[in-house]
Coordinates of C-alpha atoms and ligand atoms in Angstrom, one line a residue:
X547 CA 162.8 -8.7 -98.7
X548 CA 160.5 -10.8 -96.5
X549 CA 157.0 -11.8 -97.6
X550 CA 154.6 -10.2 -94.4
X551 CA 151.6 -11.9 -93.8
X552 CA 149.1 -9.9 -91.4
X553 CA 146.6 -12.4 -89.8
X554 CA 144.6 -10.3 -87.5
X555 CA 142.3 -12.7 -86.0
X556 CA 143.0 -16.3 -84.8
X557 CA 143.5 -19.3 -87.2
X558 CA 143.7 -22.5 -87.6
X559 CA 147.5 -23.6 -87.0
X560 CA 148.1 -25.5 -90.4
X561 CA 147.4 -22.4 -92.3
X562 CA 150.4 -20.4 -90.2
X563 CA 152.7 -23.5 -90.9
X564 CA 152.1 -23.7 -94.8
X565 CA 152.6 -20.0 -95.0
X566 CA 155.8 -20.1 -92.3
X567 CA 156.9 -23.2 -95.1
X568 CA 157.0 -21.3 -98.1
X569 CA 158.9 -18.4 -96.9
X570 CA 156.3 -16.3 -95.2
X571 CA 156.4 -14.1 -92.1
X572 CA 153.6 -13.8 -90.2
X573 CA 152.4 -10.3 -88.6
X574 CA 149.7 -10.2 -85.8
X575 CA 148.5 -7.1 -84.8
X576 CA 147.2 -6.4 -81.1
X577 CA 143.6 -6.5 -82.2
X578 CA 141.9 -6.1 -85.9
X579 CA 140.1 -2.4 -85.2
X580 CA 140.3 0.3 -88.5
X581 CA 142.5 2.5 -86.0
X582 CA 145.1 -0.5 -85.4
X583 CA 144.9 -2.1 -88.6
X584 CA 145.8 1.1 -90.3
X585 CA 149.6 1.4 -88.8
X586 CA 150.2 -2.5 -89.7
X587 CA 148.7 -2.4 -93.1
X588 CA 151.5 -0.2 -94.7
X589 CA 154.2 -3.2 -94.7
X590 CA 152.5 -6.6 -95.5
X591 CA 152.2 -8.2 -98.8
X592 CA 149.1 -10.3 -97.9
X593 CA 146.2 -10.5 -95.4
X594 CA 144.9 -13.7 -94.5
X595 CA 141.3 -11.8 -93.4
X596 CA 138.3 -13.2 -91.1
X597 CA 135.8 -10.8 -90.6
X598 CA 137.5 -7.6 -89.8
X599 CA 136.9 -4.8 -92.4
X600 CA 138.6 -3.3 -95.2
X601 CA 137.7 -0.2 -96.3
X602 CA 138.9 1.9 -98.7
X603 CA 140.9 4.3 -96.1
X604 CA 142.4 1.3 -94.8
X605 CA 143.3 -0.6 -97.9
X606 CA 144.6 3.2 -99.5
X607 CA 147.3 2.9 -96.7
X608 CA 148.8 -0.4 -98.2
X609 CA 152.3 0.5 -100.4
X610 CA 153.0 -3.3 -101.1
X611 CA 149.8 -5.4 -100.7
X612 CA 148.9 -7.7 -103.1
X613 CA 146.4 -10.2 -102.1
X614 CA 143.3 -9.9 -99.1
X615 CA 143.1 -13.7 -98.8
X616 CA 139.6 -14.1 -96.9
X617 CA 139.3 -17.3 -94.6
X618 CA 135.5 -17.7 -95.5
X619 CA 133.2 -17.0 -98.4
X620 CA 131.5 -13.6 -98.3
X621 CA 133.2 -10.8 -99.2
X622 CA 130.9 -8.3 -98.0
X623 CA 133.7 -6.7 -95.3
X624 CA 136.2 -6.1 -98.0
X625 CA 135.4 -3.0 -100.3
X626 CA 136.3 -4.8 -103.4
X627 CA 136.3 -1.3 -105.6
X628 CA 138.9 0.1 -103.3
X629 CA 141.0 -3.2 -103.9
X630 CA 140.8 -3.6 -107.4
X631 CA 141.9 0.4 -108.1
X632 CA 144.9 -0.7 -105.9
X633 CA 145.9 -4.1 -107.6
X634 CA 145.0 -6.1 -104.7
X635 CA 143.4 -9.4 -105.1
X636 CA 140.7 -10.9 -103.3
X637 CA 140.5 -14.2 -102.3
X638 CA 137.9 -16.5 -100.7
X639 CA 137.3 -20.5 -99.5
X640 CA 133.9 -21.1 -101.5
X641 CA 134.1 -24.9 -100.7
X642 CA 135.9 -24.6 -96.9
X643 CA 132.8 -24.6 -94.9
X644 CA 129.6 -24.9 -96.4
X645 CA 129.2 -28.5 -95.3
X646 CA 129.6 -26.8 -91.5
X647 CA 126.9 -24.0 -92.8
X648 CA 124.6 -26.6 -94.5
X649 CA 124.6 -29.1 -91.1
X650 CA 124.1 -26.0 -89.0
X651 CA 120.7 -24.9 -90.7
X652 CA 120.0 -28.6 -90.5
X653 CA 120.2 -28.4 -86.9
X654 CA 118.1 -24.8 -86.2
X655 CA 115.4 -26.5 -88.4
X656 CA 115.1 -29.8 -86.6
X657 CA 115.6 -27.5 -83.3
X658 CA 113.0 -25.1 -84.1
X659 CA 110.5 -28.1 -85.5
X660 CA 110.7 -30.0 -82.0
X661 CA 111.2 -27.1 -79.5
X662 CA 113.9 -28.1 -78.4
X663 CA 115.6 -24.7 -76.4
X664 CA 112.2 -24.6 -74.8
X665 CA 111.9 -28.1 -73.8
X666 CA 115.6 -28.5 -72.6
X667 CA 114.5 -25.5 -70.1
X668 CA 111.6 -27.2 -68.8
X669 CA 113.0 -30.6 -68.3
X670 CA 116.1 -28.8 -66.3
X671 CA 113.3 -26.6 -64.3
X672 CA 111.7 -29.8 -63.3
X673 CA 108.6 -29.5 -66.1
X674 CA 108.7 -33.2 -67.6
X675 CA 105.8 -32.4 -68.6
X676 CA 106.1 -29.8 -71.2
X677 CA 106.5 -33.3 -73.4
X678 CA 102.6 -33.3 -73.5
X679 CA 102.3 -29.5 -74.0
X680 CA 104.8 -28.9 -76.4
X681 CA 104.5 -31.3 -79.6
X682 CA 106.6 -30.9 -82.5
X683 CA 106.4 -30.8 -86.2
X684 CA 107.9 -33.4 -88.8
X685 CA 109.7 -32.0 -91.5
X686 CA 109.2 -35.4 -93.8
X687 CA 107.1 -34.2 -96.8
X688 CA 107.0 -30.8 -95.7
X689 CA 108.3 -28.0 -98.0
X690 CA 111.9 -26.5 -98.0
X691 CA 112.3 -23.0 -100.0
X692 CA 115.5 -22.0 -100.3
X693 CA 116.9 -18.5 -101.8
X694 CA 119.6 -18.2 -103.0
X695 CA 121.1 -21.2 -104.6
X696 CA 124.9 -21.7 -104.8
X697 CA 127.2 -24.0 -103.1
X698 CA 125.3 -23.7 -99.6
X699 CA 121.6 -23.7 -100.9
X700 CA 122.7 -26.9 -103.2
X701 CA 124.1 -28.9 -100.2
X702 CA 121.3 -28.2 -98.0
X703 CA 118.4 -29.0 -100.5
X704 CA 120.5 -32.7 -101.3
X705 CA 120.7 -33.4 -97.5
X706 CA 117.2 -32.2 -96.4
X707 CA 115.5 -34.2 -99.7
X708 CA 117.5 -37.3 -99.3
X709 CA 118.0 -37.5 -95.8
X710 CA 114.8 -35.9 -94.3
X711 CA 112.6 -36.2 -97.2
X712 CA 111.6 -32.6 -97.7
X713 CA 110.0 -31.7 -100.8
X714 CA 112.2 -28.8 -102.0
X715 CA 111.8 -25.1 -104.2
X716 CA 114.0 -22.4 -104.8
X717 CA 114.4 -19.1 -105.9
X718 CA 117.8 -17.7 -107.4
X719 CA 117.6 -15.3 -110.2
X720 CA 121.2 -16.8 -111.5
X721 CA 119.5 -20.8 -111.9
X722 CA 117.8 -22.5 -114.4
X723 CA 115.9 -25.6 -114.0
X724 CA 118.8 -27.2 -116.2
X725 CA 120.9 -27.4 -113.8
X726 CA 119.3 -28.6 -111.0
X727 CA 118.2 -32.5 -109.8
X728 CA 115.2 -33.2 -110.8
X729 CA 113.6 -33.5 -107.5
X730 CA 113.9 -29.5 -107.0
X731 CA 111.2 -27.1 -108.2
X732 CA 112.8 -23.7 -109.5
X733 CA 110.5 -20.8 -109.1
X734 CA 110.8 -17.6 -111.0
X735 CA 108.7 -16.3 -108.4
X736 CA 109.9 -14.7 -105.0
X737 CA 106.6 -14.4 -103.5
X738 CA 105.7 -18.4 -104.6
X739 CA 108.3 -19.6 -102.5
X740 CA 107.5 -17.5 -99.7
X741 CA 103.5 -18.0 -99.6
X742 CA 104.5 -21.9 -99.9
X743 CA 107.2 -23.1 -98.1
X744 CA 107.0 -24.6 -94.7
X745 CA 110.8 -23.4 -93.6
X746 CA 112.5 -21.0 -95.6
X747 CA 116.6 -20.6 -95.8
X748 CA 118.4 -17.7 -96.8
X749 CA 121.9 -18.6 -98.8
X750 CA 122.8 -15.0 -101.1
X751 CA 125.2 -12.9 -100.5
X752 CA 125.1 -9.7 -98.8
X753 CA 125.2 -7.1 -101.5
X754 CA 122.7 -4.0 -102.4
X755 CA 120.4 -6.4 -104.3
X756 CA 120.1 -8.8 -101.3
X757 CA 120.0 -5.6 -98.8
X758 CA 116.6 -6.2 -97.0
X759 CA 115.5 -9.2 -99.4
X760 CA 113.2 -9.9 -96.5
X761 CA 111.8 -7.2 -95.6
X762 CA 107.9 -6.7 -94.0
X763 CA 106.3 -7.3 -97.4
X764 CA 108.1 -11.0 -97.9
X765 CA 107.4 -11.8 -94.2
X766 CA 103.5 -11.1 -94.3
X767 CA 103.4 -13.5 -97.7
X768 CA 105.3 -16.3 -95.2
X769 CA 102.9 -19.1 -94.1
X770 CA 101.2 -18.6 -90.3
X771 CA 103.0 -22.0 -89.4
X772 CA 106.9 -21.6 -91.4
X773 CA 109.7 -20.9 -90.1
X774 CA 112.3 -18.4 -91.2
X775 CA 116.4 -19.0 -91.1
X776 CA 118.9 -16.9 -91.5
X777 CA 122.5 -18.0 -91.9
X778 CA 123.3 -15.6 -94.9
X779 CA 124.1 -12.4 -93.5
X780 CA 122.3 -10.0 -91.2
X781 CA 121.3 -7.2 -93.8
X782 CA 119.6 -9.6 -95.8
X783 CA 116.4 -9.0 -93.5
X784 CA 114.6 -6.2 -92.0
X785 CA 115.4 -7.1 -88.1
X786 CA 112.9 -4.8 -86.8
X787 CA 110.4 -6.3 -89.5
X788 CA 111.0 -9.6 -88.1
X789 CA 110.8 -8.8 -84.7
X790 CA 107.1 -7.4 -85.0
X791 CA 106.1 -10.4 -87.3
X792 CA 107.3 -13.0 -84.6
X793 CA 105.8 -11.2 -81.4
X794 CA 102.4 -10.9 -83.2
X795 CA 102.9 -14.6 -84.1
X796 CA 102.3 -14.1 -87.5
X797 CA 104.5 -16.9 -88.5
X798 CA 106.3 -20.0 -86.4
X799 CA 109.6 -18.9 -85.6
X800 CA 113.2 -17.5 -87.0
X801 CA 116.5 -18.8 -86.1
X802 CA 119.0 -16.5 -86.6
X803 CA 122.9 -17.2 -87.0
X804 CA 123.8 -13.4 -88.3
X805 CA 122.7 -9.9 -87.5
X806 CA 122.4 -6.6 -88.9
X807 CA 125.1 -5.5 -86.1
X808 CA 127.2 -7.7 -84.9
X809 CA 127.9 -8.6 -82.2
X810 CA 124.5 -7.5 -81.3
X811 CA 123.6 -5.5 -78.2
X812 CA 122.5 -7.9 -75.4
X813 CA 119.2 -6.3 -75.2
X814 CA 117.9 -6.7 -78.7
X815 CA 114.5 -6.8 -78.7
X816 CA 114.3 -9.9 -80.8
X817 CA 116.1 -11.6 -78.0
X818 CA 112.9 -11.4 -76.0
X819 CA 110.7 -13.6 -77.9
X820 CA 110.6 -17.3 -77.5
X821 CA 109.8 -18.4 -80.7
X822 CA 113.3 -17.4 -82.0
X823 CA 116.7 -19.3 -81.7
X824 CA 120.1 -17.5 -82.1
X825 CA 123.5 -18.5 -82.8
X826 CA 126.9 -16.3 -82.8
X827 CA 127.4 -16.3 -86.4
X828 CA 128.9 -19.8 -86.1
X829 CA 128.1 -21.4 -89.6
X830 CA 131.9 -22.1 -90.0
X831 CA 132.8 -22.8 -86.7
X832 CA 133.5 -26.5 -87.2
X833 CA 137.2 -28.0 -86.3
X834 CA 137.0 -29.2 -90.3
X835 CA 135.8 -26.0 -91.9
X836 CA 138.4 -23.6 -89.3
X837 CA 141.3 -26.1 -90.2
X838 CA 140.3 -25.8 -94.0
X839 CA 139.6 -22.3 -94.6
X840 CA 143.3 -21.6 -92.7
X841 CA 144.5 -23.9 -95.1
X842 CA 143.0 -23.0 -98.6
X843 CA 143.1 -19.0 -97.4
X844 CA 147.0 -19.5 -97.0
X845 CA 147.3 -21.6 -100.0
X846 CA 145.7 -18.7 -101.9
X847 CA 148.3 -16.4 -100.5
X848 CA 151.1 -18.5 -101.1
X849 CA 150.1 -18.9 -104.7
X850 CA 149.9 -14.9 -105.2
X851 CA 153.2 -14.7 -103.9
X852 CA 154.5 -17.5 -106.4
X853 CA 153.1 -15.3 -109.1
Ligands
NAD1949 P1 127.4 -18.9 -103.5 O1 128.0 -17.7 -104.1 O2 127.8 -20.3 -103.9 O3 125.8 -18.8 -103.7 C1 125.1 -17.6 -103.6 C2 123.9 -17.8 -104.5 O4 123.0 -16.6 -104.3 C3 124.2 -17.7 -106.0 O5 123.7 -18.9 -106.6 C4 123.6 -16.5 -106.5 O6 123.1 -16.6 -107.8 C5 122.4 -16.3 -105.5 N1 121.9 -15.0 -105.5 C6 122.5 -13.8 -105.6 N2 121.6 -12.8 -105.5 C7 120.4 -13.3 -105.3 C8 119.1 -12.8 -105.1 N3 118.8 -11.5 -105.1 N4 118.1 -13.7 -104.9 C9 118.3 -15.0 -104.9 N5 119.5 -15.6 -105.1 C10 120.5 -14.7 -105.3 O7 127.6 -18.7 -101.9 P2 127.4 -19.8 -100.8 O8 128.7 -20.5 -100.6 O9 126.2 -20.6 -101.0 O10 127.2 -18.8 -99.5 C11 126.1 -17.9 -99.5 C12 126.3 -16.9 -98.4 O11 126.3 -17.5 -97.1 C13 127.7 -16.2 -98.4 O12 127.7 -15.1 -99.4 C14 127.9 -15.7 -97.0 O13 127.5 -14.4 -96.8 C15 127.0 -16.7 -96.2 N6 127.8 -17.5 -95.3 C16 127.5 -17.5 -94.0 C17 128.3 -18.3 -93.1 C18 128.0 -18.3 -91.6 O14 128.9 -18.5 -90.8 N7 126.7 -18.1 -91.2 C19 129.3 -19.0 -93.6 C20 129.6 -19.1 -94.9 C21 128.8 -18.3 -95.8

């Protein structure tokens, strides 16, 4: 019998040629909606899955799955219960593309510090200007809090410290100072790091715990002057919160590559504001990390079906 792989979404062609070179046939459905997914579900072995859900009515219709390979590290659109009563396995890239999600939150917070999506306007709208207007902040010796501290948060603290000299703290309820360099200060304390840092980076997973991390409270302890990125996942902050903390002006600015919704609705209020930069939930989207998330997702598969 053949070994079905259904790849609903677009990936990287390596990944289709290691799975076509160990024996697999791929299956791609005519989009990735619950309603379509459900009819192509029933006959594959493996899913090599990008964001798309899995629920527990879709994952009940599977009579031979085996493995949800996910092309990316959060699991948060796969209902892992439903999977495990089923035997399936669940699969991630932890190590695929954080160096893509680490560089991106490099370049919101050197976008955000010198203005840059507001001064690229005014120079194309004939303001030259704005350059004496509009001055920037330098993020040398400034303070870098970063929650949540795995594989992402590590990365971005070594770049930020060594290559942009940031003094750095985090808060992750999982770390000891034992394991960190010794140029990072570990905090115990949530609301330290917030009341202290001059940007703050969000790197947890999106789980109940994490649900609203961020909420009004944590936001009003943020300094006047820090900024606020998101590259986690959407749920981890109160949206509306933010939106009224950032038109008061109550602190710098947010950029934002996830949402609560997504994609979000064109006319989302925070969309309005100009101290705020958004991105299309593009963390991965690097030719390296789409190439090797394929890769290691398939590889993952290919092992399952080797037993
Ligand atoms: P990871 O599992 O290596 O690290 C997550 C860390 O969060 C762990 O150290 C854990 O202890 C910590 N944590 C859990 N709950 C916490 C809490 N309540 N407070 C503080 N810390 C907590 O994951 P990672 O590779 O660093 O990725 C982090 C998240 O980034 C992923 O779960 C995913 O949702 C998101 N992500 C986004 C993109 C994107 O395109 N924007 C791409 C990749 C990953």
């Amino acid at each position: 019998m053949s070994f079905n792989v259904l790849i609903p979404q677009k990936i990287a062609k390596e990944g289709i040629k290691y799975l076509e070179r160990n024996g697999a046939t791929i299956v791609v459905p005519p989009s990735h909606d619950e309603e379509t997914l459900i009819h192509y579900i029933q006959d594959v072995d493996a899913i090599l899955a990008r964001t798309e859900t899995y629920s527990r009515k879709l994952i009940e219709q599977a009579n031979r799955l085996k493995v949800i390979a996910r092309h990316g590290i959060g699991v948060d659109n796969i209902d892992l219960q439903a999977a495990s009563d089923h035997g399936v396995i669940v699969t991630n890239t932890p190590s695929a593309n954080i160096n893509a999600v680490a560089e991106l939150v490099l370049t919101l917070m050197l976008s955000g510090t010198r203005n840059l999506l507001q001064v690229d306007r005014g120079v194309r709208s004939g303001d030259f200007e704005i350059r004496n207007r509009l001055f920037g902040y330098e993020l040398k010796g400034k303070t870098l809090g970063i929650i949540g501290f795995g594989n992402i948060g590590r990365l971005i603290a070594e770049k930020s410290h060594l290559g942009l000299g940031m003094d750095i703290v985090v808060y992750d309820p999982y770390v000891t100072g034992a394991d960190v360099a010794s140029y990072i200060k570990v905090t115990e304390s949530l609301e330290d790091l917030l009341s202290t840092a001059d940007v703050i980076t969000l790197h947890v997973p999106y789980t109940k715990s994490t649900h609203h991390l961020i909420d009004r409270d944590a936001l009003k302890l943020m300094k006047s002057d820090a900024m606020l990125i998101n590259a986690a996942r959407g749920g981890v902050v109160d949206e509306q919160a933010l939106e009224e903390i950032l038109r008061n002006r109550e602190i710098r600015g947010a950029c934002l590559d996830v949402f609560q919704v997504e994609p979000p609705s064109k006319d989302h209020p925070l969309f309005r504001l100009d101290n705020v930069i958004v991105t299309p939930h593009l963390g991965a989207q690097t030719h390296e990390a789409f190439q090797a998330m394929a890769l290691n997702a398939a590889e993952d598969i290919i092992a399952v079906k080797n037993g």
